[in-house]
Coordinates of C-alpha atoms and ligand atoms in Angstrom, one line a residue:
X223 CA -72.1 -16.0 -58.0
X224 CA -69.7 -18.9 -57.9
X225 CA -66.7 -19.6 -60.2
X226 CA -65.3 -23.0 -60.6
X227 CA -61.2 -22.4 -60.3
X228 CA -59.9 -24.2 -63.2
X229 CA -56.3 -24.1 -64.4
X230 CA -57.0 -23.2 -68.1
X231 CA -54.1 -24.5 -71.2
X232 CA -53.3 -20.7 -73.4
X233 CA -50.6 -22.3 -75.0
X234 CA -51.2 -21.5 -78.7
X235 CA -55.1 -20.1 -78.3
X236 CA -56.1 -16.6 -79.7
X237 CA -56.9 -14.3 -77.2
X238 CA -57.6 -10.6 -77.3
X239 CA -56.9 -7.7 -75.1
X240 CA -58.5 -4.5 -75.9
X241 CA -56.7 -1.8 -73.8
X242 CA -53.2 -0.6 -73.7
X243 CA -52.6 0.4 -69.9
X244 CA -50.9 -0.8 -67.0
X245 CA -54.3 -3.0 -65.7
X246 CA -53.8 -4.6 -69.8
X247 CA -50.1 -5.2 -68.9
X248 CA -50.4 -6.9 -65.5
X249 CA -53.6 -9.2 -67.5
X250 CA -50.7 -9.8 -70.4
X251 CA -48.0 -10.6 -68.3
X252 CA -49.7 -13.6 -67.4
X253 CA -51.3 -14.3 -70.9
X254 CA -47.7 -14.2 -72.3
X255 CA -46.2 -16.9 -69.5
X256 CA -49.1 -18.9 -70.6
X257 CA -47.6 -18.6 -73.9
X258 CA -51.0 -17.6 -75.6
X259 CA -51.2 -16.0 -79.3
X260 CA -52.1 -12.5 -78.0
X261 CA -53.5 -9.6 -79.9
X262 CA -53.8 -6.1 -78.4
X263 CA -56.2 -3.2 -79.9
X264 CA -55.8 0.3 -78.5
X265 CA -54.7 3.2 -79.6
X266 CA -51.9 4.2 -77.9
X267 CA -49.8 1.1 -75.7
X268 CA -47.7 0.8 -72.4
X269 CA -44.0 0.8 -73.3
X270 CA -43.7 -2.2 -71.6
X271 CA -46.3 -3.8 -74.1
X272 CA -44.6 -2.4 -77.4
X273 CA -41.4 -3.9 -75.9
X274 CA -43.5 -7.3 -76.0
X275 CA -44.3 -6.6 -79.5
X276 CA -40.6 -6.0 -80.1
X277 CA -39.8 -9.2 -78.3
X278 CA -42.3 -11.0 -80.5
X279 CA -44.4 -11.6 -77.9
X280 CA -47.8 -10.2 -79.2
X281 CA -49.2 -8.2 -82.0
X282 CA -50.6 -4.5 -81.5
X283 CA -53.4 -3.1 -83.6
X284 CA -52.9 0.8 -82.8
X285 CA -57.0 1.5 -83.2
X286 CA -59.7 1.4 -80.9
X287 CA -62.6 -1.5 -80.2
X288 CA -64.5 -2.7 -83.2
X289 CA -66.8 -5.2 -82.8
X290 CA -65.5 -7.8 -85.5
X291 CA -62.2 -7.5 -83.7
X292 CA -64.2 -10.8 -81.6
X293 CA -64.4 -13.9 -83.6
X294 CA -65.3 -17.8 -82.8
X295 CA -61.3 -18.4 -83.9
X296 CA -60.7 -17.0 -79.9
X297 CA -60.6 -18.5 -77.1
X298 CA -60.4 -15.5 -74.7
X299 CA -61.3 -11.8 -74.2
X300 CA -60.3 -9.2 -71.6
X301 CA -61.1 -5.8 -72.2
X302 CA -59.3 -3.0 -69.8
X303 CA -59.8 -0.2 -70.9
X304 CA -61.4 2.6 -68.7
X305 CA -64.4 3.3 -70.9
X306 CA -67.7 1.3 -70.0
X307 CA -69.3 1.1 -73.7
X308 CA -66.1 -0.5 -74.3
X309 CA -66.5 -3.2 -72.2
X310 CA -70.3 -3.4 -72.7
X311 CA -69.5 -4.1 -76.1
X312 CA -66.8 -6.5 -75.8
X313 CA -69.0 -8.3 -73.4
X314 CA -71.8 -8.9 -76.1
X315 CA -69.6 -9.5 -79.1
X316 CA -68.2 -12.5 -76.7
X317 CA -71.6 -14.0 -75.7
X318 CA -72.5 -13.9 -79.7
X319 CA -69.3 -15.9 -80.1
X320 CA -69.3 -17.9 -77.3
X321 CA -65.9 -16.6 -76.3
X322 CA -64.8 -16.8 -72.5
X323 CA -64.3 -12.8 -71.3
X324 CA -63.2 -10.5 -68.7
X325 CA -64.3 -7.1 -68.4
X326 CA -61.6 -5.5 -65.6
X327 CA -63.6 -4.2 -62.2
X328 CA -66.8 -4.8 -63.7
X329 CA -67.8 -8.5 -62.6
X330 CA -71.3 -8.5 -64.0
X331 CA -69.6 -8.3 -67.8
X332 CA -67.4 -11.5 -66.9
X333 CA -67.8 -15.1 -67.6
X334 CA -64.5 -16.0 -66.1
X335 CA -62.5 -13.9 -63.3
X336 CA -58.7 -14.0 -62.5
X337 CA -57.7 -15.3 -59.5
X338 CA -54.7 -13.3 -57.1
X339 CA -52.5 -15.6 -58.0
X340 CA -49.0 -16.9 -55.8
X341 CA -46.2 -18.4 -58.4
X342 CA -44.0 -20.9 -56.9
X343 CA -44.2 -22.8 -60.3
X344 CA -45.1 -25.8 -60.9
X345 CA -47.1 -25.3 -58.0
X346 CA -49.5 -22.4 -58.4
X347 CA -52.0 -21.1 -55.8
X348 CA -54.9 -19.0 -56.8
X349 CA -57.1 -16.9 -54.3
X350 CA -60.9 -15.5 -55.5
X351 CA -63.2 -13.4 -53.8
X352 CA -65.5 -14.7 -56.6
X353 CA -65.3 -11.3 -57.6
X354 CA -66.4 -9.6 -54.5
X355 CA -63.4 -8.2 -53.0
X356 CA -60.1 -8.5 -55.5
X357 CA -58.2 -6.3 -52.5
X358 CA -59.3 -9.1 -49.9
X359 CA -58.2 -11.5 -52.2
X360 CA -54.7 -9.6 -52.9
X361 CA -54.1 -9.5 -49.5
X362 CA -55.1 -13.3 -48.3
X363 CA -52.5 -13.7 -51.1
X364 CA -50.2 -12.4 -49.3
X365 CA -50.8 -13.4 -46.0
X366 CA -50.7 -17.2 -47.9
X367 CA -47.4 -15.6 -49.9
X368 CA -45.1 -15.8 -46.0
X369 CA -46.2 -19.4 -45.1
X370 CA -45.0 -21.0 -48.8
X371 CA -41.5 -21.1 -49.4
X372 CA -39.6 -19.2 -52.3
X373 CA -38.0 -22.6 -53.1
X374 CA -41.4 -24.7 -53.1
X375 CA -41.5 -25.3 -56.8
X376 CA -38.2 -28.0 -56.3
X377 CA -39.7 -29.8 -54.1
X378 CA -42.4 -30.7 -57.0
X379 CA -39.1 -31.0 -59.1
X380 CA -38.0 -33.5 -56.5
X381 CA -41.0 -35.4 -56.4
X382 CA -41.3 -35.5 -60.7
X383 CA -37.7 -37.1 -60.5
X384 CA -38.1 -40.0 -58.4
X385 CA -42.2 -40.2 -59.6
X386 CA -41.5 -43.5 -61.4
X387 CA -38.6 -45.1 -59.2
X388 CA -40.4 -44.3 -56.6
X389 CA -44.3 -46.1 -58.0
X390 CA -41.6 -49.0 -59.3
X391 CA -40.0 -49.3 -55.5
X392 CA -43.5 -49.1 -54.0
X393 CA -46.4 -50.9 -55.7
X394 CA -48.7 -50.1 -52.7
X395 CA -50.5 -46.8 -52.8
X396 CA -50.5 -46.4 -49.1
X397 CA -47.0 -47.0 -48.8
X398 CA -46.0 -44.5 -51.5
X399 CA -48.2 -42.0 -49.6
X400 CA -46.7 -42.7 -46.3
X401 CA -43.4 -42.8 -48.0
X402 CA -44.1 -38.7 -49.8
X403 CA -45.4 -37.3 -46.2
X404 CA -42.0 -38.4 -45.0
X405 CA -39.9 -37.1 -47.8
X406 CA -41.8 -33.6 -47.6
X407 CA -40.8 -33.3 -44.0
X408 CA -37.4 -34.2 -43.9
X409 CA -34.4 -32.5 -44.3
X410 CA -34.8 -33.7 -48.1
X411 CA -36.9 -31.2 -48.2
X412 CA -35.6 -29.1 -46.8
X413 CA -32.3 -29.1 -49.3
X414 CA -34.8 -29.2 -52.6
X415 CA -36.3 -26.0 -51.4
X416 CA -32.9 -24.5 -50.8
X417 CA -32.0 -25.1 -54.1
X418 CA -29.6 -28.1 -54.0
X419 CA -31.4 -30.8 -55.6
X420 CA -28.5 -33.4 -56.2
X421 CA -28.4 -33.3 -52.4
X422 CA -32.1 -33.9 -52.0
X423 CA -32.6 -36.4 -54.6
X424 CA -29.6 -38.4 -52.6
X425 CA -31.2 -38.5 -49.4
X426 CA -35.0 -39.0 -51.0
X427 CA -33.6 -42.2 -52.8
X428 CA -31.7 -43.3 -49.4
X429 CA -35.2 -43.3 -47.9
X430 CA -36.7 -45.3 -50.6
X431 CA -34.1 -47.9 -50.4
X432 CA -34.8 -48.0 -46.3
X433 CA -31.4 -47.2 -45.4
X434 CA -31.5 -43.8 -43.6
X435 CA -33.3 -42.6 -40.6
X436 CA -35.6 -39.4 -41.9
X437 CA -35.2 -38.0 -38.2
X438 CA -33.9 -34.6 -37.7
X439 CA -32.9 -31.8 -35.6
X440 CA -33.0 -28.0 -36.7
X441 CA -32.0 -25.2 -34.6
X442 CA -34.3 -22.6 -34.9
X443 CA -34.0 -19.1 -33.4
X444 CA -37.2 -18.0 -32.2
X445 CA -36.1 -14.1 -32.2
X446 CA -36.3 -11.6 -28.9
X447 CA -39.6 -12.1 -27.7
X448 CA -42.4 -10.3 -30.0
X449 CA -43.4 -13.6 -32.3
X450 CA -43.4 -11.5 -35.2
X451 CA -39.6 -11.2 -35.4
X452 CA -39.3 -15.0 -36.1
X453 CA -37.8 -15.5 -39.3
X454 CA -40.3 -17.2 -42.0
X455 CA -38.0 -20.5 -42.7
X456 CA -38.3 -20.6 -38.6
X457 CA -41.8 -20.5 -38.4
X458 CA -42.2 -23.1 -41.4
X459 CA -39.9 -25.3 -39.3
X460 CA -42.5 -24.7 -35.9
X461 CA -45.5 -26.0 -38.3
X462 CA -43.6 -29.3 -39.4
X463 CA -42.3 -30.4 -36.3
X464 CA -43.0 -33.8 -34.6
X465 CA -41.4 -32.3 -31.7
X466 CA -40.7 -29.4 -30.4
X467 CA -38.1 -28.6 -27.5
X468 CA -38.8 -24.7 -26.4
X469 CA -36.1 -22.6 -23.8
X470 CA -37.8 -20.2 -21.3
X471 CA -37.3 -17.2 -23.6
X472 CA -39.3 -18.4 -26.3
X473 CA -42.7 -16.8 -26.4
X474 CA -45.3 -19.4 -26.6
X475 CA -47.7 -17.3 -28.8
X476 CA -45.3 -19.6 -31.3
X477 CA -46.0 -22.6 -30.3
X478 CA -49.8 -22.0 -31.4
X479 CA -48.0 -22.6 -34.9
X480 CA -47.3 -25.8 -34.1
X481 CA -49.1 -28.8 -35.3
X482 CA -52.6 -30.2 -33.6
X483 CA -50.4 -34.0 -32.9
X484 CA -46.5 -32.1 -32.0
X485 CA -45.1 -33.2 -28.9
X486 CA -44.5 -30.1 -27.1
X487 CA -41.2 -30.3 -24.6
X488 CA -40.6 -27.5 -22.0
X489 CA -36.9 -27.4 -21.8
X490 CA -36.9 -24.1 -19.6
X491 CA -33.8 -23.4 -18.1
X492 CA -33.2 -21.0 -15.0
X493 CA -29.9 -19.1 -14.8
X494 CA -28.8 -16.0 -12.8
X495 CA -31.9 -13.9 -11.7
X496 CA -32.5 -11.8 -14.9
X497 CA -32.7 -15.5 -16.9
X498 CA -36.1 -15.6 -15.5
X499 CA -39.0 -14.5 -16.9
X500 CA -41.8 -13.0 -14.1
X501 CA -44.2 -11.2 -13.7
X502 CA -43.3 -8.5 -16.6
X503 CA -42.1 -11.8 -19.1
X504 CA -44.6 -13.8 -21.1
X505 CA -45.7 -16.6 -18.2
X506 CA -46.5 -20.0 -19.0
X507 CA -46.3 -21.9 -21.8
X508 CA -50.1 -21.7 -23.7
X509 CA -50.1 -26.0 -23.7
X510 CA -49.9 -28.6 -21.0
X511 CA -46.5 -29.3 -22.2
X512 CA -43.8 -32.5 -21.4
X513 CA -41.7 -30.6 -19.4
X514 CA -38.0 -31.6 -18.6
X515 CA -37.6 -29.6 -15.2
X516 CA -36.3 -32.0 -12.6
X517 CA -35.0 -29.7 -9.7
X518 CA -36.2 -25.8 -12.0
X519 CA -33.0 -25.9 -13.8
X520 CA -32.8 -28.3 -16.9
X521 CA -29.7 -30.1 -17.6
X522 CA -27.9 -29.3 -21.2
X523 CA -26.9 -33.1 -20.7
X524 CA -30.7 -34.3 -20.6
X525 CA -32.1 -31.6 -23.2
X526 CA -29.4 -33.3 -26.0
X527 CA -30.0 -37.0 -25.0
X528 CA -34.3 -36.2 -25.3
X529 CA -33.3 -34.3 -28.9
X530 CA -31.1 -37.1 -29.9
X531 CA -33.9 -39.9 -29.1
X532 CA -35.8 -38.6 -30.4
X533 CA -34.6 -37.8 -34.1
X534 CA -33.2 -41.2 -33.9
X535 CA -36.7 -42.4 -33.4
X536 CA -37.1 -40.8 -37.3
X537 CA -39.0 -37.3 -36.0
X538 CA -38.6 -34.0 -36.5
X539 CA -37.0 -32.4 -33.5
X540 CA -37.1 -28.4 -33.9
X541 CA -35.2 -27.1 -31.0
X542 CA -37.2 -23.5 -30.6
X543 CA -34.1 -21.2 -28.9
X544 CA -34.8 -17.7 -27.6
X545 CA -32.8 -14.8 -30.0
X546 CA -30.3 -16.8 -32.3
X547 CA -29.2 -20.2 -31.8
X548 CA -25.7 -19.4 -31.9
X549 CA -25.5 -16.5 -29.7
X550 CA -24.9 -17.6 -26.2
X551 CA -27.7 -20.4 -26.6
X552 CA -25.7 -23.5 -26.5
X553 CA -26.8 -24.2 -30.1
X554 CA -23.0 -25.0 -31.3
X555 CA -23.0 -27.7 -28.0
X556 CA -25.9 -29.2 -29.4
X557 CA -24.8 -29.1 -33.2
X558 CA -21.9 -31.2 -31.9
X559 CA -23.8 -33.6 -30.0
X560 CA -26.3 -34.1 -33.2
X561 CA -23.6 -34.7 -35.7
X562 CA -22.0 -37.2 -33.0
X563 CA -24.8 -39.1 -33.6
X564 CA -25.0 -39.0 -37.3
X565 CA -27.9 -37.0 -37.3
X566 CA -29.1 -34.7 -39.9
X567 CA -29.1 -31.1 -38.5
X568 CA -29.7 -27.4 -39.9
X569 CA -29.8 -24.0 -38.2
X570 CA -32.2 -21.5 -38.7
X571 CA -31.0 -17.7 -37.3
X572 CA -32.8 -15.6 -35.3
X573 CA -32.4 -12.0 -34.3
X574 CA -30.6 -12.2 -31.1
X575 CA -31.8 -10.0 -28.0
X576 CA -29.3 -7.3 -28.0
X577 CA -29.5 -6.4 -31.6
X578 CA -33.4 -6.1 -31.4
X579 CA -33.4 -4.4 -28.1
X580 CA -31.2 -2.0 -29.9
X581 CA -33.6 -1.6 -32.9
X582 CA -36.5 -1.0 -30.8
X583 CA -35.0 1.5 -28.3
X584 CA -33.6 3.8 -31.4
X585 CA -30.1 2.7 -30.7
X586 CA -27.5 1.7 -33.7
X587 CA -24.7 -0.4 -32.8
X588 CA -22.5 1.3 -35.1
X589 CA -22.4 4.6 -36.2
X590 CA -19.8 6.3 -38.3
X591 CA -18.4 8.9 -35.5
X592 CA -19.0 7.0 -32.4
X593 CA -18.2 3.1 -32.7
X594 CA -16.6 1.3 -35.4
X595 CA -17.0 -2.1 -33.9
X596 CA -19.4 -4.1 -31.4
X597 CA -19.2 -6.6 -29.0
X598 CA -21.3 -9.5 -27.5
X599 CA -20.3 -10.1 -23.9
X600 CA -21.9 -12.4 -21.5
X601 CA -21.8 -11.1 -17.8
X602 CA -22.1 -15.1 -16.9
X603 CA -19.3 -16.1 -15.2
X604 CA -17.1 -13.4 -17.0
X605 CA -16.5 -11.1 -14.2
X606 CA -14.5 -13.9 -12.6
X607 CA -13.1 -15.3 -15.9
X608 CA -9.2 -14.9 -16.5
X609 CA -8.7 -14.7 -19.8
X610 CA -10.6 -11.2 -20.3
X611 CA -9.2 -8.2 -21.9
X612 CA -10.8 -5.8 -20.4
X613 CA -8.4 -3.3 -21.9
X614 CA -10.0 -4.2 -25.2
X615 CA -13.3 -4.4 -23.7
X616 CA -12.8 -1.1 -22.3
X617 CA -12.1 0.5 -25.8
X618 CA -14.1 3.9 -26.7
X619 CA -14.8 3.7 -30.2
X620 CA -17.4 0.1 -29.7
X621 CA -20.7 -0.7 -28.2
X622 CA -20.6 -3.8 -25.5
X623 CA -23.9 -5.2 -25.7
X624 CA -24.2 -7.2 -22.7
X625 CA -26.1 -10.2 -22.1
X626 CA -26.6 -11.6 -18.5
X627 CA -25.4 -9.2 -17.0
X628 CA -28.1 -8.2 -14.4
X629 CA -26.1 -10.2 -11.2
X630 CA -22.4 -8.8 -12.4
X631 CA -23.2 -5.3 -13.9
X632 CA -21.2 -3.9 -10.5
X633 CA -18.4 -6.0 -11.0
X634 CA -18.7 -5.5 -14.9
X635 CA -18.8 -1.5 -14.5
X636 CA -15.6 -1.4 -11.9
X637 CA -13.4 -3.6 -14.5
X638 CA -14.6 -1.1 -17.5
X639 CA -13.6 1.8 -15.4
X640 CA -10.3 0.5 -14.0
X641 CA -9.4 -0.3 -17.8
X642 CA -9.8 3.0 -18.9
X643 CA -13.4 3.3 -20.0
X644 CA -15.0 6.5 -19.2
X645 CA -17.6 7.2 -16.3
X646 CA -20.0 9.5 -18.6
X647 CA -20.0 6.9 -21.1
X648 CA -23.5 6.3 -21.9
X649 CA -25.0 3.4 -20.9
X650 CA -28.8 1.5 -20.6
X651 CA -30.4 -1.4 -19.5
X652 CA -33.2 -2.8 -21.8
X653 CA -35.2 -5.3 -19.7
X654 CA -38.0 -7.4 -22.1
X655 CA -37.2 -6.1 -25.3
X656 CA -39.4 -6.2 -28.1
X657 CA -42.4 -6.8 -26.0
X658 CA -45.2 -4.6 -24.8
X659 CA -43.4 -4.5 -21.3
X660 CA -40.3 -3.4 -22.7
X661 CA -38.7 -0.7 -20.0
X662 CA -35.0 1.6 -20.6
X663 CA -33.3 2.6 -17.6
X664 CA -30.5 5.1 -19.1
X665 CA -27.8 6.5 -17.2
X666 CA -24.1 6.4 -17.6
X667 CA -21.5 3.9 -16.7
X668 CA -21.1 5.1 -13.4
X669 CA -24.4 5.5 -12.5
X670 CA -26.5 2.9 -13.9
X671 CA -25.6 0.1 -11.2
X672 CA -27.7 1.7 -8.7
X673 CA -30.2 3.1 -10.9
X674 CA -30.7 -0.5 -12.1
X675 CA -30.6 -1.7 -8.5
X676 CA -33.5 0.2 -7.5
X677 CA -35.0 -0.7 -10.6
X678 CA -36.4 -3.7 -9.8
X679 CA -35.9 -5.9 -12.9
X680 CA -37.7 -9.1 -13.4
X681 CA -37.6 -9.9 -17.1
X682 CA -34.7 -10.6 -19.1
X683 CA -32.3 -7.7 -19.9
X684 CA -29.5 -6.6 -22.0
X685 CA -27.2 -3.7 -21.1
X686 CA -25.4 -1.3 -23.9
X687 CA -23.0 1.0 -23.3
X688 CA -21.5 3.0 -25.6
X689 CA -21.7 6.6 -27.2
X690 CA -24.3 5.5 -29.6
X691 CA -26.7 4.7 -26.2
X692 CA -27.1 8.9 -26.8
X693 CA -28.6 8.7 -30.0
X694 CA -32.0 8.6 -29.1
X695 CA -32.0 11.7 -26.7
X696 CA -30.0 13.0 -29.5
X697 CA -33.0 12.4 -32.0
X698 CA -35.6 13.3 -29.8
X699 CA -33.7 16.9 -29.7
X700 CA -33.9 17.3 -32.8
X701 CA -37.6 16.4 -33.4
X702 CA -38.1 19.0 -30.8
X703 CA -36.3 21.4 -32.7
X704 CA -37.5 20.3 -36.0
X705 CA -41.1 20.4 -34.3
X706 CA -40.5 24.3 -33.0
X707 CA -38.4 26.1 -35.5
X708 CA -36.5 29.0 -34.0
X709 CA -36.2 27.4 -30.7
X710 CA -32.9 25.8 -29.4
X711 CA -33.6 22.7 -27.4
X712 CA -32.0 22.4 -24.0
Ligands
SAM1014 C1 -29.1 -17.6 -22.5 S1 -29.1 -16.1 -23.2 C2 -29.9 -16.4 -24.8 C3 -29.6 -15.4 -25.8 C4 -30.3 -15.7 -27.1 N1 -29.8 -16.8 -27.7 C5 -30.3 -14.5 -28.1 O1 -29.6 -14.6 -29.1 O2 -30.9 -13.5 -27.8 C6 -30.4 -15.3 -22.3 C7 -30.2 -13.8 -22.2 O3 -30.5 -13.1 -23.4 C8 -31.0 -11.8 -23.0 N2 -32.4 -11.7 -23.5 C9 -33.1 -12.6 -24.1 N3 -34.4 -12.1 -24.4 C10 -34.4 -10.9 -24.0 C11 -35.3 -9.8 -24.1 N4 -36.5 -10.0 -24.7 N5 -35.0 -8.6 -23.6 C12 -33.8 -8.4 -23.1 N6 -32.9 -9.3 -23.0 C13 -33.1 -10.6 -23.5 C14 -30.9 -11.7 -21.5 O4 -29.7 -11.2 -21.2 C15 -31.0 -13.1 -21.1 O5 -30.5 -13.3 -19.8

């Protein structure tokens, strides 16, 4: 069977619900946003539907189904109620007065079916299985419900404001067209569906009038490693880009979001050996990429001049970073170079590799009796840096999560130690985090140099240290013991 979707106008019309239950509140939910004159018949109601009544919203008739109950004065029927005759006979009385029903789960007794529906008023998406699957069709709902922003209904508020200046300023169909395809990617956009309107409708009107550039530049965290950590307002920002400048870290099952036309640009950077991703990382990129790589190691200096051409050529430059932009990934550099230029640009966070690394290895960073406070350290460079307290590094009661710090752990663990910093602390490297390759080498402060040595690591890799490092042996102890009653684990 196939159902036409048509948006259908309540406002005002009779309708009937026969049934007083939870599937009758989720059907009058909807009828009462459509403002509809509702009656409900059943004997006993949902407290949630007398408090309609008290709210004025509907009127109750506390008795079960009787046929005259259906008259040519409605427009629409549902019964939910759990008895078949019921339906049955709500489904005749309808056909004899040609009034449009809905019999709940029981698709033969329908002449009209509800859609899953996702709200981002005035924009309103409804899904149908044509009545074959309503679970399928709940759950394509929600796969649909991560891709559409919370904020998409002002954008449609954007575009009713500037409807008529906008038909006025440009006669030409084509033009306007071209002219709403750039508005709904820009960062005009991008500030109606973060709620700030005023903003929006400022920068919509300066592109009407011809006198901004609609290029722009977001920094977008692309999270650890597993794709699935990306936030959704990153991934949103992968599917509008013109072009899209990706580190090394970033794994490229994201750029399969991308659009069919986006200019893909490898900006892959090599740093100290654990910067590179081999054999155990993600590979190559899934594209035939532009790749900026003139000797293996990018310059910051040519990645910022390629993002700033090209937003000042009017695209949409998302600059895909692995973890968080603003965790030692050069995104504040390149916020400065942007707004040097007078370009628009936004950030987009993303979890950074030591906090996920944490997550997935059982580790938290605080914890009540055991650190107060935690720290993001680069090993870069630091080892030889002069301005380093290492006395405060060396503190008990924090984590150090440490990020590059393959090359300089030896150095690293030496100025811990000589500030004071325990030898048994417990410590652990965490090499590809969040991926299927992800490997723990624990050990303690003193030992975990040479056990990482002989390691071997290839992949990127953060090292914690820290009491809490012991909270996962400490959990598996007591799963054990939980596991086997009686018994005291070792
Ligand atoms: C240039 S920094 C970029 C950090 C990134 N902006 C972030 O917030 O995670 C690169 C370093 O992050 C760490 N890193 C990135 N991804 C990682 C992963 N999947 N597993 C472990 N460490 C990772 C490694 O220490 C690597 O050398």
């Amino acid at each position: 069977m196939f159902y036409l979707p048509l948006f259908h106008r309540l406002q005002g019309a009779q309708c009937l619900v026969v049934g007083g239950g939870q599937t009758a509140l989720r059907k009058l939910r909807w009828l009462v946003r459509a403002e509809a004159q509702i009656t409900v018949i059943a004997p006993q109601v949902d407290p949630e539907i007398q408090r309609m009544r008290d709210a004025g919203q509907l009127r109750i008739e506390r008795t079960g189904f009787y046929a005259e109950a259906v008259h040519g004065q409605l427009r629409l029927v549902i019964s939910a109620t759990n008895a078949p005759e019921v339906s049955e006979a709500v489904f005749v009385a309808a056909l004899k007065h040609g009034v449009l029903v809905n019999c709940v789960d029981r698709t033969e007794l329908c002449t009209i079916i509800f859609p899953a529906i996702i709200d981002r008023l005035p924009i309103l998406v409804a899904v149908s299985s044509m009545g074959q699957s309503p679970t399928l069709a709940r759950s394509v709902r929600g796969w649909i419900e991560t891709r559409l922003p919370q904020g998409l209904g002002r954008l449609a508020e954007l575009a009713g404001r500037l409807r008529i200046q906008v038909k006025q300023g440009l006669p030409n169909v084509d033009e306007r067209k071209a002219y709403w395809d750039s508005v709904f990617d820009s960062s005009a956009a991008d500030k109606a569906i973060q709620g700030d309107l005023k903003a929006a409708v400022a920068l919509a009107e300066e592109m009407l009038d011809g006198q901004t550039n609609s290029g722009q530049i977001l920094l977008v965290g692309a999270g650890p490693g597993d794709p699935d950590l990306i936030t959704l307002r990153g991934l949103r920002a992968i599917q509008t880009a013109d072009v899209l400048m990706y580190d090394k870290l970033v794994n490229p099952a994201l750029l399969d979001y991308a659009r069919r036309d986006v200019e893909l640009v490898d900006v892959g950077k090599q740093g100290p050996r654990e910067e590179v991703v081999g054999a155990t990382g993600w590979g190559a990129a899934a594209s035939t990429p532009n790749k900026i790589r003139p000797t293996g190691t990018t310059m910051q200096a040519a990645i910022n001049q390629r993002m700033v051409d090209e937003a000042m050529g009017g695209k949409k430059v998302v600059r895909l970073k692995g973890g968080d932009p603003f965790i030692f990934g050069r995104g504040g550099e390149e916020l400065l170079v942007a707004a040097e230029h007078g370009l628009e640009v936004a950030v987009v966070p993303g979890i950074t590799a030591g906090m996920a690394a944490a997550s997935y290895a059982g580790i938290p960073l605080t914890h009540r009796h055991m650190s107060q406070s935690v720290r993001f350290l680069t090993g870069h460079r630091v080892v030889d840096a002069e301005n380093v307290e290492w006395a405060e590094w060396a503190r008990d009661d924090q984590t150090l999560v440490i990020y590059m710090g393959l090359v300089s752990l030896p150095k690293i663990q030496k100025r811990l130690l000589a500030a004071g910093r325990a030898e048994t602390t417990p410590a652990v490297l965490i090499e590809n985090a969040t991926l299927t390759g992800q490997r723990e080498i624990y050990g303690t402060l003193k030992t975990l140099p040479e056990q990482v040595e002989a390691a071997q690591i290839t992949g990127p890799s953060v090292i914690i240290v820290g009491e809490v490092v012991d909270v996962p042996k400490q959990a598996e102890k007591a799963r054990i013991a939980a596991k086997n009653p009686g018994q005291i684990p070792l």
